[in-house]
């Protein structure tokens, strides 16, 4: 029964969580990069006796927390209202669907979202620092949103299953892993590979962001 519901919800939950994580990080990233350039506060910040690495990490962590919180608040709201509706209407279908979510499942999903949020934060901050204005940063980030949907939608296609090959593909691996977690059929060795590869991509993105921020131009 859990596997059946996990198969049904497994395509929907990643499609909700991953873009939300990106969207929640996008506007803070635009504001504390390109927005600060427009307001003239970035130059003042760079004159303070704080290393550029620390400035980048402060901005980076702000964006990451914003992205994760957006996803968590939305999912929490969805679960809360689903319980309210099932309590009022007595809908057995909603109760059965909610029964598939365990605390362990949600913890694993959150763990997988963390390095993904790091990747999004680093990429978005680098783009925001590169852009000369708030509007220009928005124009650059539009295509990024579309690019994120491609691996998520690929993970939803019939016949696409989590294997060692897909475990190393960023974003798609997390979407497939969430589906397997909800089904209760996740291979924990593969989960470690997914988390490890996501962390590696996140570190590369963070290093590129710090390097870009250190360029005087």
mmCIF file of C-alpha atoms in Angstrom:
data_model
loop_
_atom_site.group_PDB
_atom_site.id
_atom_site.type_symbol
_atom_site.label_atom_id
_atom_site.label_comp_id
_atom_site.label_asym_id
_atom_site.label_seq_id
_atom_site.Cartn_x
_atom_site.Cartn_y
_atom_site.Cartn_z
ATOM 1 C CA UNK A 1 0.000 0.000 0.000
ATOM 2 C CA UNK A 2 2.856 2.378 0.864
ATOM 3 C CA UNK A 3 4.580 1.554 -2.414
ATOM 4 C CA UNK A 4 1.367 2.202 -4.347
ATOM 5 C CA UNK A 5 0.828 5.629 -2.737
ATOM 6 C CA UNK A 6 4.543 6.420 -3.006
ATOM 7 C CA UNK A 7 4.385 5.816 -6.759
ATOM 8 C CA UNK A 8 1.439 8.218 -7.069
ATOM 9 C CA UNK A 9 2.854 10.954 -4.837
ATOM 10 C CA UNK A 10 6.487 10.429 -5.838
ATOM 11 C CA UNK A 11 6.073 12.318 -9.086
ATOM 12 C CA UNK A 12 4.181 15.203 -7.519
ATOM 13 C CA UNK A 13 6.239 15.909 -4.377
ATOM 14 C CA UNK A 14 9.632 16.498 -6.142
ATOM 15 C CA UNK A 15 7.841 18.628 -8.771
ATOM 16 C CA UNK A 16 6.584 20.751 -5.866
ATOM 17 C CA UNK A 17 9.636 20.771 -3.576
ATOM 18 C CA UNK A 18 12.570 21.333 -5.951
ATOM 19 C CA UNK A 19 11.170 24.330 -7.911
ATOM 20 C CA UNK A 20 9.941 25.833 -4.613
ATOM 21 C CA UNK A 21 13.447 25.537 -3.204
ATOM 22 C CA UNK A 22 14.734 27.444 -6.243
ATOM 23 C CA UNK A 23 11.970 30.068 -6.198
ATOM 24 C CA UNK A 24 12.398 30.717 -2.476
ATOM 25 C CA UNK A 25 16.113 31.374 -3.036
ATOM 26 C CA UNK A 26 15.746 33.434 -6.219
ATOM 27 C CA UNK A 27 14.449 36.799 -4.978
ATOM 28 C CA UNK A 28 16.713 37.046 -1.905
ATOM 29 C CA UNK A 29 19.639 36.240 -4.234
ATOM 30 C CA UNK A 30 18.648 39.014 -6.659
ATOM 31 C CA UNK A 31 18.208 41.509 -3.832
ATOM 32 C CA UNK A 32 21.469 40.899 -1.957
ATOM 33 C CA UNK A 33 23.542 40.853 -5.150
ATOM 34 C CA UNK A 34 22.209 43.031 -7.962
ATOM 35 C CA UNK A 35 19.865 44.857 -5.562
ATOM 36 C CA UNK A 36 22.793 45.966 -3.407
ATOM 37 C CA UNK A 37 24.609 47.207 -6.511
ATOM 38 C CA UNK A 38 21.623 49.383 -7.436
ATOM 39 C CA UNK A 39 21.292 50.768 -3.903
ATOM 40 C CA UNK A 40 25.035 51.443 -3.673
ATOM 41 C CA UNK A 41 25.398 49.424 -0.445
ATOM 42 C CA UNK A 42 27.650 46.701 -1.896
ATOM 43 C CA UNK A 43 30.603 49.095 -2.212
ATOM 44 C CA UNK A 44 30.159 50.159 1.426
ATOM 45 C CA UNK A 45 30.079 46.514 2.494
ATOM 46 C CA UNK A 46 33.311 45.775 0.608
ATOM 47 C CA UNK A 47 35.061 48.627 2.490
ATOM 48 C CA UNK A 48 34.445 46.953 5.867
ATOM 49 C CA UNK A 49 37.280 44.920 7.471
ATOM 50 C CA UNK A 50 35.547 41.635 6.606
ATOM 51 C CA UNK A 51 36.981 39.162 4.118
ATOM 52 C CA UNK A 52 35.140 38.696 0.842
ATOM 53 C CA UNK A 53 34.844 34.994 1.601
ATOM 54 C CA UNK A 54 32.894 35.792 4.786
ATOM 55 C CA UNK A 55 30.673 38.258 2.909
ATOM 56 C CA UNK A 56 29.888 35.623 0.266
ATOM 57 C CA UNK A 57 29.169 32.960 2.915
ATOM 58 C CA UNK A 58 26.829 35.312 4.798
ATOM 59 C CA UNK A 59 24.865 36.017 1.625
ATOM 60 C CA UNK A 60 25.031 32.369 0.557
ATOM 61 C CA UNK A 61 23.611 31.045 3.849
ATOM 62 C CA UNK A 62 20.818 33.637 3.808
ATOM 63 C CA UNK A 63 19.742 32.476 0.338
ATOM 64 C CA UNK A 64 20.005 28.783 1.312
ATOM 65 C CA UNK A 65 17.848 29.198 4.426
ATOM 66 C CA UNK A 66 15.257 31.148 2.449
ATOM 67 C CA UNK A 67 15.018 28.393 -0.182
ATOM 68 C CA UNK A 68 14.706 25.567 2.359
ATOM 69 C CA UNK A 69 12.153 27.455 4.475
ATOM 70 C CA UNK A 70 9.968 28.186 1.441
ATOM 71 C CA UNK A 71 9.825 24.480 0.586
ATOM 72 C CA UNK A 72 9.221 23.421 4.214
ATOM 73 C CA UNK A 73 6.486 25.992 4.857
ATOM 74 C CA UNK A 74 4.657 25.006 1.669
ATOM 75 C CA UNK A 75 4.829 21.267 2.398
ATOM 76 C CA UNK A 76 3.866 21.862 6.046
ATOM 77 C CA UNK A 77 0.892 23.919 4.915
ATOM 78 C CA UNK A 78 -0.112 21.213 2.427
ATOM 79 C CA UNK A 79 0.043 18.482 5.089
ATOM 80 C CA UNK A 80 -1.832 20.620 7.638
ATOM 81 C CA UNK A 81 -4.711 21.475 5.304
ATOM 82 C CA UNK A 82 -4.877 17.884 4.062
ATOM 83 C CA UNK A 83 -5.382 16.758 7.673
ATOM 84 C CA UNK A 84 -8.005 19.468 8.235
ATOM 85 C CA UNK A 85 -9.912 18.466 5.090
ATOM 86 C CA UNK A 86 -9.728 14.752 5.935
ATOM 87 C CA UNK A 87 -10.953 15.458 9.494
ATOM 88 C CA UNK A 88 -13.887 17.557 8.246
ATOM 89 C CA UNK A 89 -14.913 15.390 5.292
ATOM 90 C CA UNK A 90 -13.742 12.016 6.607
ATOM 91 C CA UNK A 91 -12.094 11.308 3.233
ATOM 92 C CA UNK A 92 -10.335 7.958 3.515
ATOM 93 C CA UNK A 93 -8.229 8.615 0.405
ATOM 94 C CA UNK A 94 -6.510 11.602 2.049
ATOM 95 C CA UNK A 95 -5.962 9.647 5.284
ATOM 96 C CA UNK A 96 -4.347 6.783 3.370
ATOM 97 C CA UNK A 97 -2.122 9.207 1.458
ATOM 98 C CA UNK A 98 -1.029 10.975 4.662
ATOM 99 C CA UNK A 99 -0.241 7.628 6.292
ATOM 100 C CA UNK A 100 2.572 7.103 3.785
ATOM 101 C CA UNK A 101 4.492 10.114 5.187
ATOM 102 C CA UNK A 102 6.654 9.189 8.156
ATOM 103 C CA UNK A 103 9.039 11.382 10.136
ATOM 104 C CA UNK A 104 11.988 9.314 8.863
ATOM 105 C CA UNK A 105 10.888 9.857 5.246
ATOM 106 C CA UNK A 106 10.564 13.610 5.718
ATOM 107 C CA UNK A 107 13.982 13.779 7.422
ATOM 108 C CA UNK A 108 15.644 11.944 4.512
ATOM 109 C CA UNK A 109 13.958 14.220 1.971
ATOM 110 C CA UNK A 110 15.131 17.307 3.896
ATOM 111 C CA UNK A 111 18.672 15.889 4.001
ATOM 112 C CA UNK A 112 18.625 15.490 0.212
ATOM 113 C CA UNK A 113 17.265 19.000 -0.301
ATOM 114 C CA UNK A 114 20.107 20.644 1.657
ATOM 115 C CA UNK A 115 22.937 20.158 -0.893
ATOM 116 C CA UNK A 116 20.436 20.979 -3.662
ATOM 117 C CA UNK A 117 19.623 24.268 -1.906
ATOM 118 C CA UNK A 118 23.383 24.927 -1.634
ATOM 119 C CA UNK A 119 23.768 24.467 -5.415
ATOM 120 C CA UNK A 120 20.834 26.782 -6.150
ATOM 121 C CA UNK A 121 22.098 29.436 -3.714
ATOM 122 C CA UNK A 122 25.629 29.439 -5.136
ATOM 123 C CA UNK A 123 24.498 29.594 -8.785
ATOM 124 C CA UNK A 124 21.869 32.278 -8.131
ATOM 125 C CA UNK A 125 24.267 34.433 -6.082
ATOM 126 C CA UNK A 126 26.954 34.211 -8.795
ATOM 127 C CA UNK A 127 24.412 35.325 -11.432
ATOM 128 C CA UNK A 128 23.153 38.127 -9.178
ATOM 129 C CA UNK A 129 26.696 39.416 -8.572
ATOM 130 C CA UNK A 130 27.363 39.330 -12.321
ATOM 131 C CA UNK A 131 24.182 41.252 -13.213
ATOM 132 C CA UNK A 132 24.371 45.045 -13.248
ATOM 133 C CA UNK A 133 20.779 45.656 -12.137
ATOM 134 C CA UNK A 134 17.805 43.972 -10.444
ATOM 135 C CA UNK A 135 15.964 43.667 -13.772
ATOM 136 C CA UNK A 136 18.993 42.190 -15.554
ATOM 137 C CA UNK A 137 19.339 39.564 -12.807
ATOM 138 C CA UNK A 138 15.654 38.648 -13.234
ATOM 139 C CA UNK A 139 16.192 38.185 -16.972
ATOM 140 C CA UNK A 140 19.139 35.854 -16.360
ATOM 141 C CA UNK A 141 17.259 33.754 -13.803
ATOM 142 C CA UNK A 142 14.241 33.071 -16.015
ATOM 143 C CA UNK A 143 16.098 30.457 -18.115
ATOM 144 C CA UNK A 144 17.565 28.927 -14.921
ATOM 145 C CA UNK A 145 14.016 28.141 -13.731
ATOM 146 C CA UNK A 146 13.240 26.386 -17.011
ATOM 147 C CA UNK A 147 16.491 24.404 -16.841
ATOM 148 C CA UNK A 148 15.560 23.100 -13.368
ATOM 149 C CA UNK A 149 12.220 21.756 -14.614
ATOM 150 C CA UNK A 150 13.866 19.562 -17.281
ATOM 151 C CA UNK A 151 15.617 17.048 -14.928
ATOM 152 C CA UNK A 152 12.608 17.063 -12.578
ATOM 153 C CA UNK A 153 10.243 16.226 -15.452
ATOM 154 C CA UNK A 154 12.654 13.574 -16.756
ATOM 155 C CA UNK A 155 12.450 11.857 -13.367
ATOM 156 C CA UNK A 156 8.654 11.747 -13.713
ATOM 157 C CA UNK A 157 8.713 9.965 -17.093
ATOM 158 C CA UNK A 158 7.538 6.320 -17.156
ATOM 159 C CA UNK A 159 10.371 3.822 -17.288
ATOM 160 C CA UNK A 160 12.872 6.133 -15.575
ATOM 161 C CA UNK A 161 14.021 4.381 -12.397
ATOM 162 C CA UNK A 162 16.732 5.216 -9.883
ATOM 163 C CA UNK A 163 19.960 3.355 -10.687
ATOM 164 C CA UNK A 164 23.685 3.972 -10.350
ATOM 165 C CA UNK A 165 23.724 5.956 -13.594
ATOM 166 C CA UNK A 166 20.897 8.313 -12.566
ATOM 167 C CA UNK A 167 22.327 8.613 -9.037
ATOM 168 C CA UNK A 168 25.089 10.899 -10.351
ATOM 169 C CA UNK A 169 22.806 13.209 -12.400
ATOM 170 C CA UNK A 170 22.159 16.419 -10.409
ATOM 171 C CA UNK A 171 18.567 17.338 -9.520
ATOM 172 C CA UNK A 172 17.119 14.285 -11.343
ATOM 173 C CA UNK A 173 18.806 12.003 -8.776
ATOM 174 C CA UNK A 174 17.131 13.838 -5.884
ATOM 175 C CA UNK A 175 13.723 13.739 -7.613
ATOM 176 C CA UNK A 176 14.050 9.972 -8.201
ATOM 177 C CA UNK A 177 15.313 9.403 -4.644
ATOM 178 C CA UNK A 178 12.306 11.240 -3.151
ATOM 179 C CA UNK A 179 10.004 8.925 -5.101
ATOM 180 C CA UNK A 180 11.860 5.836 -3.818
ATOM 181 C CA UNK A 181 11.809 7.159 -0.236
ATOM 182 C CA UNK A 182 8.028 7.648 -0.362
ATOM 183 C CA UNK A 183 7.603 4.160 -1.826
ATOM 184 C CA UNK A 184 9.769 2.691 0.937
ATOM 185 C CA UNK A 185 12.070 1.009 -1.598
ATOM 186 C CA UNK A 186 15.146 3.260 -1.340
ATOM 187 C CA UNK A 187 18.580 1.625 -1.531
ATOM 188 C CA UNK A 188 20.563 3.366 1.213
ATOM 189 C CA UNK A 189 23.896 2.744 -0.550
ATOM 190 C CA UNK A 190 22.517 4.609 -3.569
ATOM 191 C CA UNK A 191 21.183 7.317 -1.254
ATOM 192 C CA UNK A 192 24.724 7.885 0.027
ATOM 193 C CA UNK A 193 25.991 8.238 -3.564
ATOM 194 C CA UNK A 194 23.231 10.751 -4.377
ATOM 195 C CA UNK A 195 23.987 12.818 -1.282
ATOM 196 C CA UNK A 196 27.737 12.639 -1.940
ATOM 197 C CA UNK A 197 27.468 13.694 -5.594
ATOM 198 C CA UNK A 198 25.097 16.547 -4.659
ATOM 199 C CA UNK A 199 27.578 17.778 -2.026
ATOM 200 C CA UNK A 200 30.415 17.685 -4.605
ATOM 201 C CA UNK A 201 28.376 19.754 -7.086
ATOM 202 C CA UNK A 202 27.444 22.149 -4.273
ATOM 203 C CA UNK A 203 31.100 22.650 -3.285
ATOM 204 C CA UNK A 204 32.087 23.302 -6.927
ATOM 205 C CA UNK A 205 29.263 25.848 -7.278
ATOM 206 C CA UNK A 206 30.274 27.536 -3.991
ATOM 207 C CA UNK A 207 33.950 27.726 -5.046
ATOM 208 C CA UNK A 208 32.938 29.259 -8.401
ATOM 209 C CA UNK A 209 30.726 31.791 -6.617
ATOM 210 C CA UNK A 210 33.523 32.858 -4.222
ATOM 211 C CA UNK A 211 35.975 33.107 -7.160
ATOM 212 C CA UNK A 212 33.538 35.282 -9.124
ATOM 213 C CA UNK A 213 32.879 37.546 -6.138
ATOM 214 C CA UNK A 214 36.616 38.156 -5.758
ATOM 215 C CA UNK A 215 36.878 39.574 -9.297
ATOM 216 C CA UNK A 216 37.169 43.376 -9.158
ATOM 217 C CA UNK A 217 35.315 43.749 -12.453
#
